[in-house]
Tab-separated table of C-alpha atoms in Angstrom:
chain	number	residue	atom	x	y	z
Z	18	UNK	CA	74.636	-80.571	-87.273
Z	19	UNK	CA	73.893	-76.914	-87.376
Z	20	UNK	CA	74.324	-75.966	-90.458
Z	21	UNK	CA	72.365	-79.121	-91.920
Z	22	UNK	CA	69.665	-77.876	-89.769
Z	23	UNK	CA	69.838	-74.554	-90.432
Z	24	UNK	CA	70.033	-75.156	-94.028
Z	25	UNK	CA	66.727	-77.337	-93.904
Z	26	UNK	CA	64.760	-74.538	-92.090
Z	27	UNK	CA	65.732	-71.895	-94.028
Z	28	UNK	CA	64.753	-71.048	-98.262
Z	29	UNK	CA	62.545	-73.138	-99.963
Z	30	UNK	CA	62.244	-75.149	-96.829
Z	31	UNK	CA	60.813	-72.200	-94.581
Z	32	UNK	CA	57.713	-72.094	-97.324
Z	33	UNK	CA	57.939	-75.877	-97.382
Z	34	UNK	CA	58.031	-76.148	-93.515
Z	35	UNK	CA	55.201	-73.145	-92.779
Z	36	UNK	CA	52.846	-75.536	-95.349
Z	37	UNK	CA	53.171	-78.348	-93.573
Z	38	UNK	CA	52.620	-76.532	-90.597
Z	39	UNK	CA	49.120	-75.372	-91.620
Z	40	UNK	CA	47.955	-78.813	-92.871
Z	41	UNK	CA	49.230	-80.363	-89.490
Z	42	UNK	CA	47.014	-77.667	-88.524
Z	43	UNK	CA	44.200	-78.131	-90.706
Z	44	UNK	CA	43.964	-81.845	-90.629
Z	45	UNK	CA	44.183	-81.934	-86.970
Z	46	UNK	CA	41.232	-79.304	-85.970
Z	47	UNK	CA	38.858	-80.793	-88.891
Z	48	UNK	CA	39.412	-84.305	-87.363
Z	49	UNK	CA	39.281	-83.647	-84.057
Z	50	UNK	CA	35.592	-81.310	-84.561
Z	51	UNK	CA	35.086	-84.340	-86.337
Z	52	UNK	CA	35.728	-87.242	-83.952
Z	53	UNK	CA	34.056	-84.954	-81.198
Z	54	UNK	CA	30.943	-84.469	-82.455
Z	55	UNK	CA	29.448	-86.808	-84.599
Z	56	UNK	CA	32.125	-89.696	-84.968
Z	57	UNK	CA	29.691	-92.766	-86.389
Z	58	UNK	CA	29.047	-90.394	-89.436
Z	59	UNK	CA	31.742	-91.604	-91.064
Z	60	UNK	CA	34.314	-93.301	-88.432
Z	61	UNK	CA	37.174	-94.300	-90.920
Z	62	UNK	CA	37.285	-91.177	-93.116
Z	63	UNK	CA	37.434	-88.934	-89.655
Z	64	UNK	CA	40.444	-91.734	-88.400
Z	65	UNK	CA	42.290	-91.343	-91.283
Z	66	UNK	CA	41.790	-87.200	-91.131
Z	67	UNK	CA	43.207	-87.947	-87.653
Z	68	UNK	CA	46.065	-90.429	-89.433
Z	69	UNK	CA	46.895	-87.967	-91.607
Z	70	UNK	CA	47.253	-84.701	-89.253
Z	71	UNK	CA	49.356	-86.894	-86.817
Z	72	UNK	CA	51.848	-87.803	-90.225
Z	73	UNK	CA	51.804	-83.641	-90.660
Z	74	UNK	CA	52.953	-82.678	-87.223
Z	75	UNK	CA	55.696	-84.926	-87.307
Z	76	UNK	CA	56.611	-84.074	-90.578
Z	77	UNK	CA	56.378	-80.452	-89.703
Z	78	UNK	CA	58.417	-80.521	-86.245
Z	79	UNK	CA	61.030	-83.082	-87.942
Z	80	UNK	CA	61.874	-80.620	-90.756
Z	81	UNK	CA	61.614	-77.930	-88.511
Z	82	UNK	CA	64.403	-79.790	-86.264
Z	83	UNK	CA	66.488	-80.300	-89.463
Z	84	UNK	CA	69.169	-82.953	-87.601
Z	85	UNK	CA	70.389	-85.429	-89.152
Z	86	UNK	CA	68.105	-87.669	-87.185
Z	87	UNK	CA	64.906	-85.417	-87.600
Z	88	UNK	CA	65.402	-85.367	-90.971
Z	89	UNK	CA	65.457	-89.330	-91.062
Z	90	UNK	CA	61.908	-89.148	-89.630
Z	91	UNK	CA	60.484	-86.231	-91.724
Z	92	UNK	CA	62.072	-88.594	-94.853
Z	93	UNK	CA	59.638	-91.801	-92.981
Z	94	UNK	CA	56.553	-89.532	-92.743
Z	95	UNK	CA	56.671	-88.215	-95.863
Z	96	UNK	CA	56.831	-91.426	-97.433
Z	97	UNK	CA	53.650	-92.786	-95.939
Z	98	UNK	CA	51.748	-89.432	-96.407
Z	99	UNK	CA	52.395	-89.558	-99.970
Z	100	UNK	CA	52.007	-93.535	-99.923
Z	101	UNK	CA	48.329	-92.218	-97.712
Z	102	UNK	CA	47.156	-89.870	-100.431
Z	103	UNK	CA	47.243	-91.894	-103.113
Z	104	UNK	CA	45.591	-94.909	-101.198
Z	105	UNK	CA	42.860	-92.888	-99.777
Z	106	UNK	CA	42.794	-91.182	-103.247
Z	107	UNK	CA	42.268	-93.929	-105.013
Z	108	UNK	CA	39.756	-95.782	-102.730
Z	109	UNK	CA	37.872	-92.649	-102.290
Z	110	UNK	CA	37.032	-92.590	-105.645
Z	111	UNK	CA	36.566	-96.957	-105.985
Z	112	UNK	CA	34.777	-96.986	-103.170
Z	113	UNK	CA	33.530	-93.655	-102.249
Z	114	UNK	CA	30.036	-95.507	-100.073
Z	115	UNK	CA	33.316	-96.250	-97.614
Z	116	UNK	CA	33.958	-92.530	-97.290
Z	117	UNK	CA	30.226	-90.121	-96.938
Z	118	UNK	CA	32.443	-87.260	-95.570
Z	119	UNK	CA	35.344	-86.141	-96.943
Z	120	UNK	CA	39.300	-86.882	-95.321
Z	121	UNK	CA	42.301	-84.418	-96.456
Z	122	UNK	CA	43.433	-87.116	-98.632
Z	123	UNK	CA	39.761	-87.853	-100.117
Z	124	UNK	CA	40.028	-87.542	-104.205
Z	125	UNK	CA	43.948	-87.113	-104.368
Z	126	UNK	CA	43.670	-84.056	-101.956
Z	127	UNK	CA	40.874	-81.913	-104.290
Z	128	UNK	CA	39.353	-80.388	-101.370
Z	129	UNK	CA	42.393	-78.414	-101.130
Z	130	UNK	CA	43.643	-77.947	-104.363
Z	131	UNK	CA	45.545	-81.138	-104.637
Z	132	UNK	CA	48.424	-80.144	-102.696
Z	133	UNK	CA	48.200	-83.063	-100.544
Z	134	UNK	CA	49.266	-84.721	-103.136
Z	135	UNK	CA	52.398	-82.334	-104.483
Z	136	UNK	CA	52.909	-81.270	-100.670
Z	137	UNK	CA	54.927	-85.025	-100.008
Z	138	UNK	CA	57.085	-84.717	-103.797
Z	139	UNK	CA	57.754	-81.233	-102.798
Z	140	UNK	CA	59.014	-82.579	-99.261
Z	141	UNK	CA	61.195	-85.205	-100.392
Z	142	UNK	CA	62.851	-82.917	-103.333
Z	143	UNK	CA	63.960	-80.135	-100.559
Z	144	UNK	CA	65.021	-83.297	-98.266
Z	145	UNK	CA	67.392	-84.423	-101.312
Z	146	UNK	CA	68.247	-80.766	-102.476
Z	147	UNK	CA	69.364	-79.420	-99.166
Z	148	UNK	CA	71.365	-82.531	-98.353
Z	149	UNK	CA	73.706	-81.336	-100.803
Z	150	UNK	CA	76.860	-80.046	-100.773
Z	151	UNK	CA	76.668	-80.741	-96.674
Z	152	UNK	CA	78.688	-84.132	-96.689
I	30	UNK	CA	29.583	-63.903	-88.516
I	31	UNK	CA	29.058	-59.883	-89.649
I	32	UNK	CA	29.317	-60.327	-93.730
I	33	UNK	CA	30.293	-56.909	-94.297
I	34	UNK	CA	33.746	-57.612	-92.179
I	35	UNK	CA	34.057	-60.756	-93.721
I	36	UNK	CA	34.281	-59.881	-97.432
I	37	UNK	CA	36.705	-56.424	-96.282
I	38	UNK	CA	38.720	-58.812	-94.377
I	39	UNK	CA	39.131	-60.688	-97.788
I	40	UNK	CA	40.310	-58.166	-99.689
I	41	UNK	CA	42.565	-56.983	-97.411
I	42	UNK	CA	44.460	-60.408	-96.953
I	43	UNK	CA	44.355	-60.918	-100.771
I	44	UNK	CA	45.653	-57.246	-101.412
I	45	UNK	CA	48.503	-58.238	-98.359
I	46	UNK	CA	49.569	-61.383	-100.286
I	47	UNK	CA	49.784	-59.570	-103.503
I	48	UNK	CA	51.839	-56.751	-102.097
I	49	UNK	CA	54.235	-60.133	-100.202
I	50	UNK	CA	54.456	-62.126	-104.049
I	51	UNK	CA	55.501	-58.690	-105.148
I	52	UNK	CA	58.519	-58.740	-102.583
I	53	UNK	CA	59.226	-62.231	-103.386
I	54	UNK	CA	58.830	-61.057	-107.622
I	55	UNK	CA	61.171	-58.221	-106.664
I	56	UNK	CA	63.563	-60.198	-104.229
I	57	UNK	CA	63.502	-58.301	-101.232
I	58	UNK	CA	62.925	-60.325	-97.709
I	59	UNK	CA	61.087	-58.669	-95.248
I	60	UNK	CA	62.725	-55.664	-93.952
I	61	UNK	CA	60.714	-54.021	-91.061
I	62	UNK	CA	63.442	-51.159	-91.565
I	63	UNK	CA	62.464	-50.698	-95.094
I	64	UNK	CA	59.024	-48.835	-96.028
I	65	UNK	CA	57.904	-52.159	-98.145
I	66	UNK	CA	58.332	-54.690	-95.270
I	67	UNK	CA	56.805	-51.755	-92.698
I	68	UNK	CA	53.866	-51.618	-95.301
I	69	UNK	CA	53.554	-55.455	-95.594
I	70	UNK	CA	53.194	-55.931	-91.777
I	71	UNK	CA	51.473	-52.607	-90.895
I	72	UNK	CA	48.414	-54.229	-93.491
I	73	UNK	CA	49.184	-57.726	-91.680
I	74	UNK	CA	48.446	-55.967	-87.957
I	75	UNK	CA	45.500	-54.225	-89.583
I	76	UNK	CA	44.262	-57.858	-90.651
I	77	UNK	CA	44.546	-59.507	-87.427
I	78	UNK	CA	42.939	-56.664	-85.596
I	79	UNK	CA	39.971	-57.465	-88.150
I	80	UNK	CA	40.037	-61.241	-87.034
I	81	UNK	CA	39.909	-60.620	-83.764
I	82	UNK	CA	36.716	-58.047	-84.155
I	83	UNK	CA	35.247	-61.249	-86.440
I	84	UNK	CA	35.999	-63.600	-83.287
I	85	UNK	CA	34.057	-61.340	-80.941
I	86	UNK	CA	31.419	-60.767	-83.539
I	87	UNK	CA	31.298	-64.325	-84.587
I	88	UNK	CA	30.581	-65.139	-81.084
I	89	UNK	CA	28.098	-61.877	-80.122
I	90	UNK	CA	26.079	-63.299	-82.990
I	91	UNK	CA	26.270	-67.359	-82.259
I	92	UNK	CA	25.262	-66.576	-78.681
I	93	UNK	CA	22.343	-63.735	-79.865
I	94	UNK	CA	21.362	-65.342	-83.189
I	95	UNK	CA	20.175	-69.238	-81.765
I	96	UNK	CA	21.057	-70.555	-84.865
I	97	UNK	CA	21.830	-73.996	-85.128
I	98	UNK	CA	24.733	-74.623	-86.883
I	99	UNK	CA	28.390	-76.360	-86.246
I	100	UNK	CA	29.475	-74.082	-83.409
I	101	UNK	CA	32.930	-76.336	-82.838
I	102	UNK	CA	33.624	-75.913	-86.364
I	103	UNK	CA	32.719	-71.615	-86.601
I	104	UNK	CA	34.532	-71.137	-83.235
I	105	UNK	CA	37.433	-73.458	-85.456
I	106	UNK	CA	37.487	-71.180	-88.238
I	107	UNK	CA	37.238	-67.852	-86.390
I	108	UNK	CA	40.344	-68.549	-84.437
I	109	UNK	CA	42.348	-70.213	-86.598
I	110	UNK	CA	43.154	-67.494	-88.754
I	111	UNK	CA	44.012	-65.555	-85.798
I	112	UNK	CA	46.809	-68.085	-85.087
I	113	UNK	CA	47.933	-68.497	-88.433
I	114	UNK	CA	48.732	-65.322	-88.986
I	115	UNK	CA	51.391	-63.776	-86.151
I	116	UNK	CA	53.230	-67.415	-86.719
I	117	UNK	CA	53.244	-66.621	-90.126
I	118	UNK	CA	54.639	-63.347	-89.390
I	119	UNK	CA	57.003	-64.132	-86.894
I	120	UNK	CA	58.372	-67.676	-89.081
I	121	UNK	CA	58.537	-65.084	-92.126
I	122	UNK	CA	60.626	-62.484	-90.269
I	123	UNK	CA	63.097	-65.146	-89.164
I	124	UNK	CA	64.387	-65.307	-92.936
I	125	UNK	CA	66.669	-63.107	-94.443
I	126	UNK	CA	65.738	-64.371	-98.621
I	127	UNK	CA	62.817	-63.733	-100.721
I	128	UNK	CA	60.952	-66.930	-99.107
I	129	UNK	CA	60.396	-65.127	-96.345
I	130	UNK	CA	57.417	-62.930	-98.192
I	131	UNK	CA	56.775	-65.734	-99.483
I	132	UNK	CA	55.362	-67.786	-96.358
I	133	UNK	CA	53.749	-64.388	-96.024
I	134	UNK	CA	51.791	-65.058	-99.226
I	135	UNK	CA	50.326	-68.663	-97.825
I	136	UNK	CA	49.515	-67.413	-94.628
I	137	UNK	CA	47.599	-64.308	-95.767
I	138	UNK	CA	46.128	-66.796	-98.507
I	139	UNK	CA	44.575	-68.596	-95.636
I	140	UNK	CA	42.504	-66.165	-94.145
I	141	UNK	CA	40.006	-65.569	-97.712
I	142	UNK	CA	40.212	-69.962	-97.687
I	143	UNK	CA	38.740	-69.998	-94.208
I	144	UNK	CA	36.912	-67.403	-94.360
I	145	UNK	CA	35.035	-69.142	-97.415
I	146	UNK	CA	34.968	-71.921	-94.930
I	147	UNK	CA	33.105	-69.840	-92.389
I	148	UNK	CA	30.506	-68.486	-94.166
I	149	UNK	CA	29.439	-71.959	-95.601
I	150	UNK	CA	29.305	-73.075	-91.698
I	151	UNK	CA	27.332	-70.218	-90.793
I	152	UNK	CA	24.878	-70.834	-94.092
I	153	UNK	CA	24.642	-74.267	-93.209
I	154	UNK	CA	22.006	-73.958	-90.599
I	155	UNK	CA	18.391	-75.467	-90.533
């Protein structure tokens, strides 16, 4: 178990993991100024912010973890944050009088730089390449 | 916020994470032994000493100013980077490849991004 873990934490996946880390971050502070202070702006853009740095953290602490069970979480959230992005991507942009203020998913993740959106690929290829060789 | 901190404080993290991509170019991980990893994290100490005079300012000139802007956001992004960072530095040290300068280059990245952040917070007032 170990060594899986240790393998997941470490390389690519220390970038990988220290990313994830500061959107859990990120999506969690912006959502929670959000929700605190003026919630009825724009209630289901700030709940989804709050979705989405909830789906972070546990992607974050599961990688972090690197078990065998962890990593069958982190492989769950992943999925629905990418499966997220490009929901809220693409009805941010179909319906954007649904969204006045902006969510970390809002336009495919263009508030910061896209990598919402090439964060989860990223993810899933270092959950697949560090697998490897481990069996 | 005090501007003239603000934009020194950029250049200093940008000139940090330029000095880590070089380490991760060159493939050295962080050494604090060696004069390049001493270097990296002397700049990095430098850097959060900065934040934390930007915290105090930041709140010296919320509480003096009476402007009205965001205050839960500007407290946000005046203490964020100041966490960021010594994670960053201490998740970093913990590796012994090149991708440990290279979580050195996203968290030093994030201080100019918030710091951008900040100032359109503090501009935002009415």
């Amino acid at each position: 178990m170990s060594e899986l873990a240790a393998r997941t934490r470490s390389g690519p996946g220390r970038l990988l993991i220290a990313v994830y880390a500061i959107f859990a971050l990120a999506a969690t502070a912006r959502s929670a100024v959000q929700l605190g202070t003026h919630f009825s702006r724009a209630p289901l853009a700030y709940l989804l912010s709050a979705f989405a740095g909830v789906v972070y953290i546990v992607a974050t602490v599961c990688l972090a973890r690197g078990d065998r069970a962890s990593r069958r979480v982190a492989t769950v959230s992943i999925v629905v944050e990418l499966v997220g992005v490009l929901a809220v991507g693409t009805a941010s942009l179909s319906l954007p009088d649904a969204f006045p203020d902006a969510t970390v998913w809002s336009d495919y993740g263009q508030g910061y730089g896209y990598i919402p959106a090439v964060l989860p690929l990223l993810g899933l290829w270092w959950l697949r390449s560090s697998a490897r060789d481990v069996e | 916020m005090i501007e003239i901190l603000a934009t020194v404080l950029t250049y200093v993290a940008l000139a940090a994470a330029v000095w880590a991509a070089v380490l991760v170019v060159a493939n050295k991980p962080v050494q604090l032994r060696e004069w390049h990893g001493l270097w990296l994290y002397g700049v990095v100490a430098l850097l959060e000493l900065g934040l934390l005079a930007q915290l105090v300012g930041g709140i010296v000139r919320l509480i003096g100013d009476d402007r009205q802007i965001d205050t839960f956001a500007f407290l946000g992004y005046l203490i964020t980077p100041l966490v960021v960072l010594p994670l960053a530095a201490l998740w970093a040290l913990a590796e012994r490849t090149r991708w440990g300068p290279a979580v050195m280059v996203i968290g030093c990245l994030t201080v100019p991004v918030l710091i951008v952040r900040l100032r359109q917070v503090w501009e935002a007032h009415v």
